[in-house]
Coordinates of C-alpha atoms in Angstrom, one line a residue:
M1 CA 64.5 24.2 -255.8
P2 CA 63.3 23.5 -259.8
S3 CA 65.8 24.4 -262.2
P4 CA 65.4 27.6 -264.5
E5 CA 64.6 25.4 -267.2
V6 CA 61.4 24.1 -265.0
I7 CA 60.9 27.0 -263.9
K8 CA 60.2 28.6 -267.3
W9 CA 57.4 26.3 -267.7
L10 CA 55.4 27.2 -264.6
R11 CA 52.4 29.9 -264.3
F12 CA 53.2 31.2 -260.9
K13 CA 49.9 33.4 -260.8
F14 CA 48.3 30.8 -260.2
F15 CA 50.2 29.6 -257.0
P16 CA 49.7 28.4 -254.2
H17 CA 48.4 25.5 -256.0
I18 CA 45.0 23.8 -254.5
W19 CA 46.8 20.5 -253.5
C20 CA 47.0 19.3 -249.9
P21 CA 50.6 19.6 -248.1
G22 CA 52.3 16.4 -249.2
C23 CA 50.1 15.2 -251.9
G24 CA 52.1 13.5 -254.4
H25 CA 50.7 15.2 -257.5
G26 CA 53.4 17.5 -257.3
V27 CA 55.9 15.3 -257.2
I28 CA 54.5 14.1 -260.3
M29 CA 54.3 17.6 -261.8
H30 CA 57.9 18.0 -261.2
S31 CA 58.9 14.6 -263.0
L32 CA 56.6 15.8 -266.2
L33 CA 58.3 19.0 -266.1
R34 CA 61.8 17.7 -266.1
A35 CA 60.7 15.2 -268.9
L36 CA 59.3 18.3 -271.2
V37 CA 62.4 20.4 -270.3
G38 CA 65.0 16.9 -271.1
L39 CA 62.9 16.5 -274.9
K40 CA 63.8 20.3 -275.3
L41 CA 59.8 20.5 -276.5
D42 CA 58.3 23.9 -277.7
Q43 CA 55.9 25.3 -275.0
D44 CA 53.7 26.5 -278.2
K45 CA 53.5 23.2 -279.7
T46 CA 52.7 21.2 -276.4
V47 CA 49.4 20.4 -275.2
I48 CA 48.3 19.1 -272.1
A49 CA 44.5 18.2 -271.5
S50 CA 42.6 17.3 -268.0
G51 CA 39.4 16.5 -267.0
I52 CA 38.2 16.9 -263.4
G53 CA 39.7 16.1 -260.0
C54 CA 42.9 17.1 -258.1
S55 CA 45.3 15.6 -260.9
S56 CA 43.2 17.8 -263.2
R57 CA 44.2 21.2 -262.1
M58 CA 47.9 20.1 -263.2
P59 CA 47.7 21.9 -266.6
G60 CA 46.9 25.3 -264.8
Y61 CA 50.1 25.4 -263.3
I62 CA 52.2 24.7 -266.7
D63 CA 53.2 27.3 -269.0
A64 CA 51.8 25.1 -272.4
C65 CA 48.8 25.2 -274.5
T66 CA 46.5 23.4 -271.8
V67 CA 42.6 22.5 -271.9
H68 CA 40.9 22.1 -268.3
T69 CA 38.1 20.0 -269.7
T70 CA 34.9 17.7 -268.3
H71 CA 34.9 14.9 -266.2
G72 CA 36.0 12.1 -268.1
R73 CA 36.1 13.5 -271.1
S74 CA 39.5 14.8 -271.7
L75 CA 40.8 11.9 -274.1
G76 CA 38.2 13.3 -276.6
F77 CA 39.4 16.9 -276.5
A78 CA 42.8 15.6 -276.5
T79 CA 42.0 13.1 -279.5
G80 CA 40.3 16.4 -281.6
I81 CA 43.5 18.5 -280.9
K82 CA 45.7 15.8 -282.2
M83 CA 43.5 15.0 -285.2
H84 CA 43.2 18.5 -286.1
N85 CA 46.7 19.2 -285.7
P86 CA 49.3 15.8 -285.4
E87 CA 52.3 17.7 -285.2
L88 CA 51.6 18.8 -281.7
T89 CA 52.9 16.9 -278.5
V90 CA 49.7 16.1 -276.7
L91 CA 49.4 14.9 -273.1
D92 CA 46.6 14.0 -270.8
V93 CA 46.8 13.9 -267.4
M94 CA 44.1 11.7 -265.4
G95 CA 42.9 10.3 -262.1
D96 CA 42.2 6.9 -261.8
G97 CA 38.6 7.7 -261.7
D98 CA 38.6 10.4 -264.3
C99 CA 40.5 7.7 -266.4
T100 CA 38.8 4.5 -265.8
A101 CA 35.1 5.0 -264.6
I102 CA 33.2 7.7 -266.1
G103 CA 36.4 7.9 -268.7
G104 CA 36.8 4.3 -269.3
N105 CA 35.2 4.2 -272.6
H106 CA 37.7 6.9 -274.1
F107 CA 40.5 5.4 -272.2
I108 CA 40.1 2.0 -274.0
H109 CA 39.1 3.5 -277.1
A110 CA 42.2 6.1 -277.4
C111 CA 44.2 2.6 -276.5
R112 CA 42.8 0.4 -279.5
R113 CA 43.5 3.7 -282.1
N114 CA 46.7 3.9 -280.6
I115 CA 46.8 7.3 -281.3
D116 CA 50.0 9.7 -280.5
I117 CA 48.9 10.9 -277.0
T118 CA 50.7 10.3 -273.7
A119 CA 48.3 9.6 -270.9
V120 CA 49.9 10.3 -267.4
V121 CA 47.2 8.5 -264.8
M122 CA 47.8 9.5 -261.3
N123 CA 46.4 6.6 -259.4
N124 CA 45.8 7.2 -255.9
N125 CA 42.9 4.4 -255.5
I126 CA 40.0 6.9 -254.1
Y127 CA 38.1 10.0 -255.7
G128 CA 40.2 12.6 -253.6
M129 CA 38.5 16.0 -254.7
T130 CA 34.5 15.0 -254.4
G131 CA 34.6 13.3 -251.1
G132 CA 36.5 10.2 -250.5
Q133 CA 34.0 7.7 -252.4
A134 CA 35.5 4.0 -253.9
S135 CA 36.9 4.3 -257.7
P136 CA 37.9 1.4 -260.1
T137 CA 41.1 1.0 -258.5
T138 CA 40.3 1.2 -254.7
P139 CA 41.6 -2.2 -253.5
P140 CA 39.5 -4.8 -252.1
G141 CA 38.8 -4.2 -248.5
A142 CA 39.9 -0.8 -248.0
W143 CA 37.4 2.0 -246.8
A144 CA 35.8 4.5 -248.7
T145 CA 32.8 6.8 -248.0
T146 CA 31.0 4.7 -250.4
A147 CA 32.1 1.7 -248.7
P148 CA 31.9 2.3 -245.1
W149 CA 32.6 -1.5 -244.7
G150 CA 35.5 -2.0 -246.9
A151 CA 35.1 -2.1 -250.9
I152 CA 34.1 -5.6 -252.4
D153 CA 34.5 -4.6 -256.3
P154 CA 37.8 -6.3 -257.9
A155 CA 40.2 -3.2 -258.8
F156 CA 41.3 -2.7 -262.1
D157 CA 45.0 -3.6 -263.5
I158 CA 45.5 0.1 -265.3
C159 CA 48.4 -1.2 -267.0
K160 CA 46.7 -4.5 -268.0
L161 CA 43.8 -2.8 -269.1
A162 CA 45.8 -0.8 -271.4
E163 CA 47.9 -3.5 -273.0
G164 CA 44.8 -5.8 -273.7
A165 CA 43.2 -2.6 -275.2
G166 CA 46.2 -1.7 -277.5
A167 CA 48.1 0.6 -276.2
S168 CA 51.5 0.8 -277.7
Y169 CA 53.6 2.0 -274.5
V170 CA 52.8 1.0 -270.9
A171 CA 54.5 1.7 -267.8
R172 CA 53.7 2.1 -264.0
S173 CA 56.1 3.5 -261.6
T174 CA 55.2 5.5 -257.8
I175 CA 56.0 8.8 -256.5
A176 CA 58.9 7.1 -254.5
N177 CA 60.6 7.0 -257.7
P178 CA 60.4 10.3 -259.2
K179 CA 63.5 9.8 -261.6
Q180 CA 61.9 6.7 -263.2
V181 CA 58.5 8.7 -263.4
E182 CA 60.5 11.1 -265.3
Q183 CA 61.9 8.2 -267.5
Y184 CA 59.0 6.8 -268.6
I185 CA 57.0 9.9 -269.3
T186 CA 59.9 10.7 -271.4
N187 CA 60.0 7.2 -273.1
G188 CA 56.0 7.8 -273.3
I189 CA 56.3 11.0 -275.2
K190 CA 59.0 9.5 -277.6
N191 CA 56.8 6.6 -278.4
K192 CA 54.6 6.8 -281.8
G193 CA 51.2 5.5 -280.7
F194 CA 49.0 5.8 -277.3
S195 CA 51.4 5.5 -274.4
V196 CA 50.1 5.2 -270.8
I197 CA 52.1 5.7 -267.6
E198 CA 50.5 4.9 -264.4
I199 CA 51.8 6.5 -261.4
I200 CA 51.1 5.2 -257.9
T201 CA 50.3 8.1 -255.4
H202 CA 48.7 8.7 -252.4
C203 CA 45.7 10.8 -251.2
H204 CA 46.6 10.7 -247.2
T205 CA 43.4 13.2 -246.7
Q206 CA 40.7 10.8 -248.3
F207 CA 42.2 7.4 -248.6
G208 CA 45.2 7.1 -246.2
R209 CA 43.7 8.6 -242.9
K210 CA 41.0 5.8 -243.1
N211 CA 43.4 3.0 -244.2
N212 CA 46.4 2.9 -241.9
R213 CA 48.4 5.6 -244.0
R214 CA 47.9 9.0 -242.3
T215 CA 50.6 11.1 -243.4
P216 CA 52.5 11.6 -246.7
I217 CA 55.7 9.7 -245.5
D218 CA 53.1 6.5 -244.3
N219 CA 52.4 6.7 -247.8
Y220 CA 55.9 7.1 -249.5
N221 CA 57.4 4.4 -247.3
F222 CA 54.5 1.9 -248.3
F223 CA 55.2 2.6 -251.9
K224 CA 59.2 1.9 -251.1
E225 CA 58.2 -1.2 -249.0
S226 CA 55.7 -2.6 -251.8
S227 CA 57.3 -1.8 -255.0
V228 CA 58.8 -4.7 -257.1
P229 CA 60.4 -4.6 -260.1
L230 CA 58.9 -6.2 -262.9
A231 CA 62.1 -8.4 -263.8
R232 CA 61.8 -9.6 -260.2
A233 CA 58.1 -10.1 -260.1
K234 CA 58.3 -12.2 -263.3
D235 CA 60.1 -14.8 -260.9
M236 CA 57.7 -14.2 -257.9
S237 CA 54.4 -16.5 -257.1
K238 CA 51.2 -15.3 -257.2
E239 CA 51.2 -15.1 -253.2
E240 CA 54.7 -13.4 -253.2
L241 CA 52.9 -10.5 -255.3
K242 CA 50.0 -10.1 -253.1
G243 CA 49.7 -6.7 -252.1
K244 CA 52.9 -5.5 -254.3
I245 CA 53.5 -3.0 -256.5
V246 CA 54.9 -4.1 -259.8
C247 CA 57.0 -1.3 -261.5
G248 CA 58.2 -0.9 -265.1
E249 CA 57.8 -1.1 -268.8
F250 CA 55.4 -3.9 -269.3
L251 CA 55.1 -2.8 -273.3
T252 CA 57.6 -0.4 -275.1
G253 CA 56.6 -0.5 -278.8
T254 CA 54.3 -2.5 -281.2
D255 CA 54.1 -2.9 -285.0
A256 CA 50.7 -1.3 -284.9
P257 CA 50.3 2.0 -286.9
E258 CA 49.7 5.4 -285.5
Y259 CA 46.2 6.7 -285.9
T260 CA 46.6 10.1 -287.2
E261 CA 49.1 8.8 -290.0
K262 CA 46.4 6.1 -290.6
Y263 CA 43.6 8.8 -291.0
G264 CA 46.1 11.0 -293.0
E265 CA 46.1 8.2 -295.8
V266 CA 42.4 7.9 -295.7
I267 CA 42.2 11.5 -296.7
K268 CA 44.7 11.0 -299.3
R269 CA 42.6 8.6 -300.8
A270 CA 39.4 10.5 -300.7
E271 CA 41.2 13.4 -302.6
G272 CA 42.5 11.1 -304.9
E273 CA 46.1 11.3 -304.4

């Protein structure tokens, strides 16, 4: 049972939620809520944006300032909100397709700007809500409705993409380690800049039942068995890392300035201060 502090952040009028029984998104929402509570954030000064998809329904259940936007465009909305009021704590929750397919351009430019937004990317390797199509993170060989003989496109590494594009905090965990998820979201919010927390989760309805992970527990066990801490992964060969999920904090801060602060300096110069 969630603590009273966590319960305060829930909109019970929108329950029951739409997620399938056993979906990992519920685990992620609980970790996110614990992070918000642990940081003692003001609900009226906390913004959570989302686009379209199963993961993007999450802000509807959270009692903060929330906005449910269009597919792939939530970072554009979140950027506008942060630029209008830099004092707000702004988060954006996205799925892997929402973030890296139609939203890919918004994602890389939010990274390069290093704007103070925390992106929580729920990666279940599939488009779950719209029929099980392959996404940019579907593993090669995996079955999807748009890849009935197995996906052939190489999969994005979201963390490498974020780091290469300029994000200043980058981390990955799985739903099999919810306390680590909570810690990484906390660290991401604390970071003054663009933070990306990739959380490996599952869609047993659209992905798992077609790829030998039919039940939620099959997926939890897969994540536990496949996860490798970053410190250990550094000493492993490419062959040993094949099929593994490397978890850890890949980047914990840079010297890059935060975007809204730079923009504020431009305004001052324009006003002749």
